[in-house]
Tab-separated table of C-alpha atoms in Angstrom:
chain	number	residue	atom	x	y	z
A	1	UNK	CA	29.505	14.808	-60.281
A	2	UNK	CA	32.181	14.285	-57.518
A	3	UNK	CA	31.325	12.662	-54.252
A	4	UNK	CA	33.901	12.027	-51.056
A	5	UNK	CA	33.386	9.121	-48.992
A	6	UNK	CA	33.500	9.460	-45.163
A	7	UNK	CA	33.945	6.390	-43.755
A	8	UNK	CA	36.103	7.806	-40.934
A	9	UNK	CA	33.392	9.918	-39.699
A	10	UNK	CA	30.602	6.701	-39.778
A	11	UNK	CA	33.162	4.484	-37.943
A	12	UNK	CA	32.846	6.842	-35.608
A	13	UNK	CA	29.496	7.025	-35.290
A	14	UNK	CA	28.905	3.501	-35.503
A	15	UNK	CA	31.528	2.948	-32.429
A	16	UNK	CA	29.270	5.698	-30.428
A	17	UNK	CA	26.075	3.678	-31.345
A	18	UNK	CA	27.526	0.464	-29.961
A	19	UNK	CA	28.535	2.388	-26.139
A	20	UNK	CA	24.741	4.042	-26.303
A	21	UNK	CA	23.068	0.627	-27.404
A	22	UNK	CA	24.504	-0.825	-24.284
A	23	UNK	CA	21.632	-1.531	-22.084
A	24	UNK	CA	21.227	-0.090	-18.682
A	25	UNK	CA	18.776	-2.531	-16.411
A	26	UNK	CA	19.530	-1.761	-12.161
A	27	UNK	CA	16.035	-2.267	-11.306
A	28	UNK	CA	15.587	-5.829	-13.623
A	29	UNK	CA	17.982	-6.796	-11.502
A	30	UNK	CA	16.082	-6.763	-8.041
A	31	UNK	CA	12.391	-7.321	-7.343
A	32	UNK	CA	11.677	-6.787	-11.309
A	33	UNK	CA	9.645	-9.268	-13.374
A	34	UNK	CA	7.481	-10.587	-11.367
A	35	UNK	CA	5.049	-13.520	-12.963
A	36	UNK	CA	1.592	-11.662	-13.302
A	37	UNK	CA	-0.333	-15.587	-13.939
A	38	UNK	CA	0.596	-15.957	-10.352
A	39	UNK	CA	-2.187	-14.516	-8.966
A	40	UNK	CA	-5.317	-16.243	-8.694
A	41	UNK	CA	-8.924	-15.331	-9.638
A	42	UNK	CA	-11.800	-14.996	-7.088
A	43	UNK	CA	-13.554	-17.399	-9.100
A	44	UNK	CA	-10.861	-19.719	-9.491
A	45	UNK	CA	-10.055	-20.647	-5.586
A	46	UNK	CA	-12.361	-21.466	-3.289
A	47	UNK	CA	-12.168	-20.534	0.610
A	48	UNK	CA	-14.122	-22.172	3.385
A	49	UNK	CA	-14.201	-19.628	6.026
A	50	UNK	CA	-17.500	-20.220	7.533
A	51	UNK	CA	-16.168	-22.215	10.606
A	52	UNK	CA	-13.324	-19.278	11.210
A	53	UNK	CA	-12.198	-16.684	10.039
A	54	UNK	CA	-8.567	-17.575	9.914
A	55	UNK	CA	-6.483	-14.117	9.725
A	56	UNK	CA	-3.411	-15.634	7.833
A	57	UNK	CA	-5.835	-17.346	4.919
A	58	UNK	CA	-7.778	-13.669	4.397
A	59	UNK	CA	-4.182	-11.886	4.319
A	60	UNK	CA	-2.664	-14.484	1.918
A	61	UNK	CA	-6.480	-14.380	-0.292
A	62	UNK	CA	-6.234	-10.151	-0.146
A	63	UNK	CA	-2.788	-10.012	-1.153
A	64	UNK	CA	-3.271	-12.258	-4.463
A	65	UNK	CA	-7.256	-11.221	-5.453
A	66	UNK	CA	-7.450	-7.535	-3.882
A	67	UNK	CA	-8.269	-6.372	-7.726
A	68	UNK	CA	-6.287	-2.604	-6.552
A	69	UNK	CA	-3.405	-4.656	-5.636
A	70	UNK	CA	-3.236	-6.843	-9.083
A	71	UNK	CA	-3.690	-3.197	-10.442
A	72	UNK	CA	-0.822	-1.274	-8.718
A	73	UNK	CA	1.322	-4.605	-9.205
A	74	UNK	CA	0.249	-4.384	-13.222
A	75	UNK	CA	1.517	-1.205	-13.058
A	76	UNK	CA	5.354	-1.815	-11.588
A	77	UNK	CA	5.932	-4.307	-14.190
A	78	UNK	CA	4.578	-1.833	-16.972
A	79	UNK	CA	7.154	0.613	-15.423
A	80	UNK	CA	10.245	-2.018	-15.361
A	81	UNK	CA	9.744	-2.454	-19.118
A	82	UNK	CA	9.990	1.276	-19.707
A	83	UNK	CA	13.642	0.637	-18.933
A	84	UNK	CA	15.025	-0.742	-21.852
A	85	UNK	CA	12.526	1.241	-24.023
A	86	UNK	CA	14.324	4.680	-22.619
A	87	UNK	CA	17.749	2.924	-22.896
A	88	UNK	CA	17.688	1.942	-26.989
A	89	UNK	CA	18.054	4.153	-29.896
A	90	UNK	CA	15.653	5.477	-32.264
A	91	UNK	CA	14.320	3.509	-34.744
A	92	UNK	CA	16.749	4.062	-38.272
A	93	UNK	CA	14.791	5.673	-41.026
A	94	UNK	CA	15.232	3.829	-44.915
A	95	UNK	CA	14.083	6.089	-47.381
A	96	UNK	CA	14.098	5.673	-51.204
A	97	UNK	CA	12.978	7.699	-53.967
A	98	UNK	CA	13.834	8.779	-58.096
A	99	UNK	CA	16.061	12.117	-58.793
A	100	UNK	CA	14.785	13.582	-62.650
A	101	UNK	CA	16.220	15.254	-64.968
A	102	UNK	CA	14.302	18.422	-66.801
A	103	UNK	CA	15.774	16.799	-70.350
A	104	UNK	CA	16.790	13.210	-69.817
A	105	UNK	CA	13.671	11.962	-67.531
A	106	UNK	CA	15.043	9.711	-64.836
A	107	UNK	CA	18.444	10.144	-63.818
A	108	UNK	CA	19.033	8.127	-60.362
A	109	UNK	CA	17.507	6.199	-58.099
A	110	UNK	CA	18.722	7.199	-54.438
A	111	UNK	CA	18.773	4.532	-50.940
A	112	UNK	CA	19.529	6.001	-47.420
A	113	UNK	CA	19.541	4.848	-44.045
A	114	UNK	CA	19.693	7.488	-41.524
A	115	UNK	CA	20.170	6.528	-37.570
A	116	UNK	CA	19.501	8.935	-34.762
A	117	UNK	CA	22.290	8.224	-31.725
A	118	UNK	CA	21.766	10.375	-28.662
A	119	UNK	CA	24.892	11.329	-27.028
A	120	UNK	CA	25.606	7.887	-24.792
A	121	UNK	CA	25.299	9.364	-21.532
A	122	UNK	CA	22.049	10.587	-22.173
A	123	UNK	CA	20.737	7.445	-22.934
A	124	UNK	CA	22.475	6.096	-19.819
A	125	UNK	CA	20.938	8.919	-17.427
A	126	UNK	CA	17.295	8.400	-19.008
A	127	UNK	CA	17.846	4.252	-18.327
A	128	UNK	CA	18.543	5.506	-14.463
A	129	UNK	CA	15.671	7.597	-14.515
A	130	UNK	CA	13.214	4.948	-15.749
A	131	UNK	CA	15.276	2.894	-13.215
A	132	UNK	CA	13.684	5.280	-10.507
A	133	UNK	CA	10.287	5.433	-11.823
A	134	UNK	CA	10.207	1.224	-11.066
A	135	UNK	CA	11.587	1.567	-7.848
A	136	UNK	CA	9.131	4.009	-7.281
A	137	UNK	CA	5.942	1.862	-8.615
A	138	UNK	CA	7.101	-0.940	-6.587
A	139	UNK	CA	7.027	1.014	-3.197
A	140	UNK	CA	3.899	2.304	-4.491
A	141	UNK	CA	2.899	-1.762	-4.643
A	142	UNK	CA	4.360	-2.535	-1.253
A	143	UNK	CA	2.436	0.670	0.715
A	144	UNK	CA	-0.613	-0.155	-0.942
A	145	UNK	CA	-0.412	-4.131	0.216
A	146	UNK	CA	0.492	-2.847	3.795
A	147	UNK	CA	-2.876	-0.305	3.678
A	148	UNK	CA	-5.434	-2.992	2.896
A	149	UNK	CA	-3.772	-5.856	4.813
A	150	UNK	CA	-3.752	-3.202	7.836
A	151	UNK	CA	-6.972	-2.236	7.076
A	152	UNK	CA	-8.290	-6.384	6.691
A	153	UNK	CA	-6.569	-6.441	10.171
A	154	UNK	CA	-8.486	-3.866	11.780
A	155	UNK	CA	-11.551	-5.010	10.297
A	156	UNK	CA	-10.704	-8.556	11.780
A	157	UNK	CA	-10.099	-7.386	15.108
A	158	UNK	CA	-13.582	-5.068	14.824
A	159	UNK	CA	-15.164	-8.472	13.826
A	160	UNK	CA	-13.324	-10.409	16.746
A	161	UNK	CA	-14.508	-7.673	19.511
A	162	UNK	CA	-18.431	-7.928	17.753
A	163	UNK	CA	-18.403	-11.711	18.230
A	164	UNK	CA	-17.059	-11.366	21.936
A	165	UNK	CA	-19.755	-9.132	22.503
A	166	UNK	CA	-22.285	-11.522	20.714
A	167	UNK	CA	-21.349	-14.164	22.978
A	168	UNK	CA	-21.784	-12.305	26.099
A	169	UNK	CA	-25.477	-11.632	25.217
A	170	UNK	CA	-27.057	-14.943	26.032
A	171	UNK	CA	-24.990	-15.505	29.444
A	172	UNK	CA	-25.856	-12.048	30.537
A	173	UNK	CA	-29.616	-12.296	29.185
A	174	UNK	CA	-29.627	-15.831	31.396
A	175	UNK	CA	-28.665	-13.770	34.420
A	176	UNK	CA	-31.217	-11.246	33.732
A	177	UNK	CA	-33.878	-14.206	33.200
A	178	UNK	CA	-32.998	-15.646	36.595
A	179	UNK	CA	-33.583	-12.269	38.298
A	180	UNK	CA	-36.690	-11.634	36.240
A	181	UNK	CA	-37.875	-14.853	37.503
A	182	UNK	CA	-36.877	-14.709	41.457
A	183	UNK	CA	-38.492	-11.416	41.340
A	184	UNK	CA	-41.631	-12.293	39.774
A	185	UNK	CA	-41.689	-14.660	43.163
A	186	UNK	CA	-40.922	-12.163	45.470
A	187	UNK	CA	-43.419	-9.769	43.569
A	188	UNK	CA	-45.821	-11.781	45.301
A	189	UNK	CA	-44.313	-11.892	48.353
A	190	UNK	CA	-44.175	-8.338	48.471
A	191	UNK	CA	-40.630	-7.868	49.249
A	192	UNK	CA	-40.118	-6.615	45.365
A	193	UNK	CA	-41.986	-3.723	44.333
A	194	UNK	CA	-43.541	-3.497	40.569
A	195	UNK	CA	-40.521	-1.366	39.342
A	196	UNK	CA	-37.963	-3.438	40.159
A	197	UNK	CA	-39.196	-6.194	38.059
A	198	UNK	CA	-39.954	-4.308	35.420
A	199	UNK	CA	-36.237	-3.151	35.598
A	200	UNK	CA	-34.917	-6.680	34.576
A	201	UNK	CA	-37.415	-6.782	32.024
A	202	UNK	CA	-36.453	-3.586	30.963
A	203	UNK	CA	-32.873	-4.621	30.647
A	204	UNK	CA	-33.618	-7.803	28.851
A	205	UNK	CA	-35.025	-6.271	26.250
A	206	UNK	CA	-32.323	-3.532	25.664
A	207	UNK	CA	-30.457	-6.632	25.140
A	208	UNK	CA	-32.188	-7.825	22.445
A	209	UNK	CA	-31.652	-4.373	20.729
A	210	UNK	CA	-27.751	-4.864	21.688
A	211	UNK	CA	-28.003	-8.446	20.228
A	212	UNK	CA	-29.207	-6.908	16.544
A	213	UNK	CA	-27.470	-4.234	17.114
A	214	UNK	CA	-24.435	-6.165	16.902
A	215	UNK	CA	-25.054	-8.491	14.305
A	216	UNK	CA	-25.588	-6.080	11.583
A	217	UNK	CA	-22.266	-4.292	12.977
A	218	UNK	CA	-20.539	-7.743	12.289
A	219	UNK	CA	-22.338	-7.964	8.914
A	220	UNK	CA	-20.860	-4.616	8.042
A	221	UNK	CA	-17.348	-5.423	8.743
A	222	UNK	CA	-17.935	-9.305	7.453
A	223	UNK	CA	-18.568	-7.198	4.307
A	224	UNK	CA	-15.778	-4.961	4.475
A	225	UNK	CA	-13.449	-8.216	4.921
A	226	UNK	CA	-14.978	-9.462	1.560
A	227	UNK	CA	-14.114	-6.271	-0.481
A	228	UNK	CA	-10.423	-6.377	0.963
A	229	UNK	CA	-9.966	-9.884	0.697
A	230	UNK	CA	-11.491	-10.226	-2.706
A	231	UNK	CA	-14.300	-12.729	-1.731
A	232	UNK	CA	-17.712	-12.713	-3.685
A	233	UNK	CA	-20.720	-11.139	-2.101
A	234	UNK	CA	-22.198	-13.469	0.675
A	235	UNK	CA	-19.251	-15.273	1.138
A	236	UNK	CA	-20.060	-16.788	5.093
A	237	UNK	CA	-17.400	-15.604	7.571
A	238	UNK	CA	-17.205	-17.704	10.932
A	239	UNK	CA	-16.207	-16.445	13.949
A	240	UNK	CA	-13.023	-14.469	14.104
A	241	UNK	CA	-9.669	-15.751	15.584
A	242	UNK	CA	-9.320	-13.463	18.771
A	243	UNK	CA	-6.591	-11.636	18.790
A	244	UNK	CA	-3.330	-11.858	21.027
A	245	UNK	CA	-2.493	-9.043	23.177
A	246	UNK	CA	1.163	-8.218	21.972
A	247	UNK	CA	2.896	-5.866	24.756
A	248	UNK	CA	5.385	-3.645	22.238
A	249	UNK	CA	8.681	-3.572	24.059
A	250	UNK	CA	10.348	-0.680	22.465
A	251	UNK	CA	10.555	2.914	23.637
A	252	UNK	CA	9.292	6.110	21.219
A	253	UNK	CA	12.695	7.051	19.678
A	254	UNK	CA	13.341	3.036	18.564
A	255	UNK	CA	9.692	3.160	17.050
A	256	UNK	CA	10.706	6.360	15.240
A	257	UNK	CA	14.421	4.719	14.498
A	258	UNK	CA	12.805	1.534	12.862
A	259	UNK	CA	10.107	3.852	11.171
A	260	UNK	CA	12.910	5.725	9.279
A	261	UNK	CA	14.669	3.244	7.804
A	262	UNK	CA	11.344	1.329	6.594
A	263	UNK	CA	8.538	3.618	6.226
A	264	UNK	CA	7.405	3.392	2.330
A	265	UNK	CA	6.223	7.199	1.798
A	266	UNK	CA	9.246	8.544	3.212
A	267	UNK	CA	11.317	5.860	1.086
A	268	UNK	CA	9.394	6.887	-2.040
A	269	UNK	CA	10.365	10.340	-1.366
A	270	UNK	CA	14.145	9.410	-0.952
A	271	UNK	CA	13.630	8.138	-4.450
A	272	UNK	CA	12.323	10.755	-5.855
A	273	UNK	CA	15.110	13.096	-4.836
A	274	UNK	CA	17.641	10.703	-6.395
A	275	UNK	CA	15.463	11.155	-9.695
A	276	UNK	CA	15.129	15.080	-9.185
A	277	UNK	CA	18.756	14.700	-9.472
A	278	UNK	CA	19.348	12.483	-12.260
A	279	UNK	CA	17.001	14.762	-13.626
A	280	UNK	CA	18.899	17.615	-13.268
A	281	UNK	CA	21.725	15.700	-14.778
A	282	UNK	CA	20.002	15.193	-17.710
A	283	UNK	CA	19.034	18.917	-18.095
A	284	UNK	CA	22.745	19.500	-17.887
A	285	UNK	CA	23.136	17.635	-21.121
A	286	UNK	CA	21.195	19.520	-22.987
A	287	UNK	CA	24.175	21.371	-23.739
A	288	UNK	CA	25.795	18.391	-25.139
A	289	UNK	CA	24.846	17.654	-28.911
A	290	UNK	CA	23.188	14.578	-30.653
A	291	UNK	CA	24.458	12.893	-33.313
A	292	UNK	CA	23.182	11.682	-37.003
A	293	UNK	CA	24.062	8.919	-39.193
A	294	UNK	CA	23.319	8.241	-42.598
A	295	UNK	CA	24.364	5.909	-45.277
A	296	UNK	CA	23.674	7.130	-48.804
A	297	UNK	CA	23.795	4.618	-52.455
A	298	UNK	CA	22.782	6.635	-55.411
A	299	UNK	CA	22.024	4.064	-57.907
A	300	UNK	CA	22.230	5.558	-61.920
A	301	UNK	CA	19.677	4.364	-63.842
A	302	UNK	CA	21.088	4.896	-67.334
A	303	UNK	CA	24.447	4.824	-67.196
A	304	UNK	CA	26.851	1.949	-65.776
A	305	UNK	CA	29.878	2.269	-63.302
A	306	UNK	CA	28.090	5.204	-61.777
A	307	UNK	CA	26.617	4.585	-58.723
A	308	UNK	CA	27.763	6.230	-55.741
A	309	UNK	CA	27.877	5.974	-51.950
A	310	UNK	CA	28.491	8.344	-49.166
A	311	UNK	CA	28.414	8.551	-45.508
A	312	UNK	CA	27.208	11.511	-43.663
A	313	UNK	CA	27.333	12.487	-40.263
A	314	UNK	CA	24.995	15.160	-38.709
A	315	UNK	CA	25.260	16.562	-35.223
A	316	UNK	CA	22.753	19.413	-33.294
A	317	UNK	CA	24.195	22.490	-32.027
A	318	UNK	CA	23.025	23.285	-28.459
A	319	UNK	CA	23.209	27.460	-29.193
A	320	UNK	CA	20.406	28.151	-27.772
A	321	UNK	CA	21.503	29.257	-23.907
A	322	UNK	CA	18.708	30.651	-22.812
A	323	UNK	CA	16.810	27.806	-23.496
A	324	UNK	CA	19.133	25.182	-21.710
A	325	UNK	CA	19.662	27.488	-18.603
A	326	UNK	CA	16.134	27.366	-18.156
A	327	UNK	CA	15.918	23.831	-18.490
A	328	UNK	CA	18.183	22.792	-15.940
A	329	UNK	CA	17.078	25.471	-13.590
A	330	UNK	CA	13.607	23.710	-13.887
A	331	UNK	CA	15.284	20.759	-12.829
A	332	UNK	CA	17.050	21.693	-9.878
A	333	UNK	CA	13.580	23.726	-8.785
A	334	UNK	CA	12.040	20.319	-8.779
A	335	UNK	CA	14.630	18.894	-6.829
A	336	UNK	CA	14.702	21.449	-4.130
A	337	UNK	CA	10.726	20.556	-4.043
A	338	UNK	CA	11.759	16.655	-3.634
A	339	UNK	CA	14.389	17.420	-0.563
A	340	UNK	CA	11.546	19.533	0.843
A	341	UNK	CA	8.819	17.271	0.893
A	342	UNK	CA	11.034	14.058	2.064
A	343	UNK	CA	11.758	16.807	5.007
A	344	UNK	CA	8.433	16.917	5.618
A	345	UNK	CA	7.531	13.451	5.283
A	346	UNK	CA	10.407	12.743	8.250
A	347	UNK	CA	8.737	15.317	10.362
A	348	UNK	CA	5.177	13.702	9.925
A	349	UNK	CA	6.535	10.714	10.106
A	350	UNK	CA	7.665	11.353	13.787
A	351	UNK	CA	4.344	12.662	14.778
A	352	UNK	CA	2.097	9.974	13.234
A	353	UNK	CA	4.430	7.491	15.118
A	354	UNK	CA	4.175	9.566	18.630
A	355	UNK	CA	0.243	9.420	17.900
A	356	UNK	CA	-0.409	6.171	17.764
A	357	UNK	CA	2.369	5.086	20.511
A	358	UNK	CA	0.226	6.881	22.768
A	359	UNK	CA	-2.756	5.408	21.513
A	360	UNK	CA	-1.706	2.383	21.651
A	361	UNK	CA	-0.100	2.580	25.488
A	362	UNK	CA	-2.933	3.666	26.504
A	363	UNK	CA	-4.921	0.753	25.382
A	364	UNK	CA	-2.376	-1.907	26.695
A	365	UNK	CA	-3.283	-0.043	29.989
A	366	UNK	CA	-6.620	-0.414	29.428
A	367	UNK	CA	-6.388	-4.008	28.821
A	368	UNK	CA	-4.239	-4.218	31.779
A	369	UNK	CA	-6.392	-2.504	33.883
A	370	UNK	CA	-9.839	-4.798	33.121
A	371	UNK	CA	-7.931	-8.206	32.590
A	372	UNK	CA	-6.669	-8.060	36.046
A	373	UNK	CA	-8.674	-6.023	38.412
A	374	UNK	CA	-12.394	-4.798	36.627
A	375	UNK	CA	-13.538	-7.667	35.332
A	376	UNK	CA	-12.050	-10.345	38.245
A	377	UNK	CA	-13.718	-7.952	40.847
A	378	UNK	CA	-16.956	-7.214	38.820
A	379	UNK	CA	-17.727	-11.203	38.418
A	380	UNK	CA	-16.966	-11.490	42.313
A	381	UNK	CA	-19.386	-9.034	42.722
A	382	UNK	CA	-22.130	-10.523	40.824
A	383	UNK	CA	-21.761	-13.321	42.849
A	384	UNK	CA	-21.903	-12.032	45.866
A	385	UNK	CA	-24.650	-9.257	44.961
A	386	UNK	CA	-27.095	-12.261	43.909
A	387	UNK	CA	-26.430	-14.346	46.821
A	388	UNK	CA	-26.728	-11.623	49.090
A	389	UNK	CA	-30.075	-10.357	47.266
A	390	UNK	CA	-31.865	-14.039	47.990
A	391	UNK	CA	-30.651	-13.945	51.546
A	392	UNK	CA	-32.464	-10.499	51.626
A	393	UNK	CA	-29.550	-8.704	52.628
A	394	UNK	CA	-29.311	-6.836	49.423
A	395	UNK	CA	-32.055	-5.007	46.665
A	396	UNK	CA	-33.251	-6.417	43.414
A	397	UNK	CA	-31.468	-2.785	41.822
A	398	UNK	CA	-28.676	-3.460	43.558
A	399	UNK	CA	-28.068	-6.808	41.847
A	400	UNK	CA	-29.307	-5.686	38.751
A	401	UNK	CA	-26.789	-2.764	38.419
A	402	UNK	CA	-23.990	-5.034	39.466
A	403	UNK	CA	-24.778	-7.742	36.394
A	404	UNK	CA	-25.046	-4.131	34.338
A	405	UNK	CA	-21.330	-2.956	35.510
A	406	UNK	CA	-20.130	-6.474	34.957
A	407	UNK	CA	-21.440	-6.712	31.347
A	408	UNK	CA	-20.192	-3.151	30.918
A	409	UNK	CA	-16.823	-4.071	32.183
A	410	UNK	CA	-16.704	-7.048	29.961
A	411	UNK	CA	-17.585	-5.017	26.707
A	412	UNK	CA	-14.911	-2.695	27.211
A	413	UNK	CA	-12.270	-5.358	28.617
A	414	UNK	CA	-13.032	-6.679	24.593
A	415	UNK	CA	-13.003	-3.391	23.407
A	416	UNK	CA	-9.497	-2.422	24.416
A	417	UNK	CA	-8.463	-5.967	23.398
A	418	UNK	CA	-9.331	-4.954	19.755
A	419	UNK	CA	-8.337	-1.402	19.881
A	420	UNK	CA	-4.942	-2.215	21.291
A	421	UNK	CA	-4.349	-4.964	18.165
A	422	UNK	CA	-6.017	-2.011	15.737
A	423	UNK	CA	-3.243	0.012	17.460
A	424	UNK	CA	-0.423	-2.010	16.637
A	425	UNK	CA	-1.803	-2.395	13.252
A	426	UNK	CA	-1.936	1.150	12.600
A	427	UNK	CA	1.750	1.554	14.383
A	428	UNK	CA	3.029	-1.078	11.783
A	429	UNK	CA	1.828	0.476	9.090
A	430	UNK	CA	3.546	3.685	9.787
A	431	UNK	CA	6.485	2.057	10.726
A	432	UNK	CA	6.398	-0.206	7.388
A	433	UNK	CA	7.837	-3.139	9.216
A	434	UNK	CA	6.407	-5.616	11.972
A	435	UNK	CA	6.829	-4.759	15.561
A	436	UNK	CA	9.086	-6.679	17.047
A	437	UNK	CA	6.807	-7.981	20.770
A	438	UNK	CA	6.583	-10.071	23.499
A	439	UNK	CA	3.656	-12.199	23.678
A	440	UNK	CA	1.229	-12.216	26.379
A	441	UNK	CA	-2.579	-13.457	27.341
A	442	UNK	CA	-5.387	-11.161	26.621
């Protein structure tokens, strides 16, 4: 039996093993391995919150105990270590087994090692790809840290507005209680007809339904800051910081400007048309063949000076047309569907931002508006309205509806406080990056 070696044809082969075994690692490179013991348990840190309910301590407690965010994190790092699994060979197959001869029994004993090499760009294209699918989990990450930290800060700023409108409760039930009282007097004076006293009684105790009312609104979004923020059940929340009213200084187009270039759906969908086309790429090489190695020692078992060895190198043969075309005409479907829907995410993307500009203009307005004229002329007029009802000059309705407007005004002077911050909350998070703003007094 006559056997040719081929060690030509395994150098080869060995050399185009070497090129595909080189590792291809973009994304380990950048915001990759991140240490998952960082993150703290809910049971491991405690938080004293019940004096306040400091905004920067709940953001920094959400962002390490929020158990979707330790989930979506978990699942970037599981993607970055798909890279160098899509960027290393097969696993080599050793195999081993007797030959027999009908007369003689056992003739050989046979070793082989056979190695699978992909065709090195291949390899290098599927590293990219897995590359993509990283950058793409960590975007994932970052959006879903800017929803719940938007959504904490609208449920702080709901919470700020409820304990605003908690404190205004006793000072306006005082002034009711003082009116109750100096018409009870004048009830039996006669100058203050049954009604009219029953009208502040009637408004003191609608404000003991606003005063419960209120409190188990607070408890609601207390409880809703305790999911986000990763805090056990019952975990006391103190008053809320009040927020600042922040004037945004830049026009429409600069909002839309800065929400192009940092919005995280519409930069996950840039992504993913840069792995559409890699994609395609890769479909491409289907028509490019794959290589096989093997090393082969055929061991005689009864006769010496006979073993043998051989080299043998294997490689597919991409005939099949039909079957490639289709493949990479799959792939460049998918990638037409990836340029479309980052088209639409930039159109979207504009009218989300024109939305809530709007929105939120029209609540600085509104702050505006009560700040310097509603509520200043409203607590003039309470003033005056009393004073002028115990000189006689004015009605016991007359001063009641004034205290009523000037509670009213009060409420919604709040109210637009806390819609314009869950404005610019909302703006940010369709912009993806913080607004730059002037400060100014609420």
């Amino acid at each position: 039996m006559t056997r040719r070696r081929c060690a030509p044809a395994l150098l080869l082969a060995m050399g185009m093993a070497s090129c595909a075994s080189q590792e291809h690692h973009p994304a380990a490179t950048g915001p990759a391995r991140v240490p998952m013991g960082a993150a703290a348990r809910p049971e491991e840190v405690g938080l004293d919150l019940s004096r306040s309910t400091d905004p920067a301590t709940l953001l920094r407690a959400a962002a390490t105990r929020n158990p979707k965010l330790r989930a979506l994190r978990a699942q970037w790092r599981a993607a970055i270590e798909e890279i160098p699994q899509e960027t290393a060979l097969p696993d080599p197959m050793f195999s081993t087994g007797p030959e027999f001869d009908d007369a003689q029994g056992l003739d050989e004993w046979v070793f082989e090692v056979s190695q699978e090499i992909p065709f090195p760009t291949k390899l290098e294209l599927k590293g990219r790809l897995a590359d993509r699918e990283a950058r793409i989990a960590h975007l994932r990450y970052l959006a879903a840290v800017r929803d719940e930290l938007v959504e904490l800060q609208e449920a702080l700023q709901e919470m700020a507005y409820l304990d605003r409108a908690i404190e205004l409760v006793p000072r306006v039930r005082e002034l009711f209680e003082r009116y109750a009282a100096f018409a009870a007097g004048e009830l039996q004076s006669g100058r203050t007809k049954l009604p009219e006293t029953f009208r502040a009684e009637a408004q003191l105790a609608q404000l003991d339904y606003d005063l419960v009312r209120l409190r188990e609104l607070r408890e609601t979004e207390a409880e809703r800051i305790r999911t986000i923020a990763g805090l056990p059940p019952g975990t006391p929340l103190g008053p809320a910081v009040p927020p600042a009213f922040r004037a945004v200084e830049l026009d429409l187009e600069a909002l839309v400007t800065l929400a192009q270039g940092h919005n995280e759906e519409l930069r996950i969908a840039g992504v993913e048309v840069d792995r559409a086309g890699l994609e395609v790429e890769l479909a491409r090489q289907s028509r490019v063949p794959d290589f096989d190695v093997s090393l082969r020692h055929e061991y005689a078992a009864r006769t010496a000076n006979e073993d043998e060895t051989m080299a043998m190198l294997g490689i597919t043969l991409p005939v099949w047309e039909g079957k490639n075309r289709a493949r990479v005409e799959e792939a460049q479907a998918r990638e037409e569907a990836a340029r479309a829907r980052e088209d639409d995410g930039a159109r979207r993307l504009r009218n989300d931002v024109t939305k809530i500009y709007y929105r939120l203009t029209n609540a600085g307005r509104l702050v505006e508006l009560y700040r310097d004229r509603l509520v200043p002329e409203a607590t003039e007029a309470v003033a005056a309205a009393e004073e002028l009802f115990r000189t006689g000059q004015a009605s016991f309705a007359a001063a009641v509806e004034t205290a009523t407007t000037w509670y009213a005004f009060q409420l919604a002077y709040h109210r637009a406080v806390s819609d314009h911050g869950q404005a610019v909350a909302r703006l940010e998070q369709v912009l993806g990056t913080a607004l730059p703003r002037r400060e100014g007094q609420p």
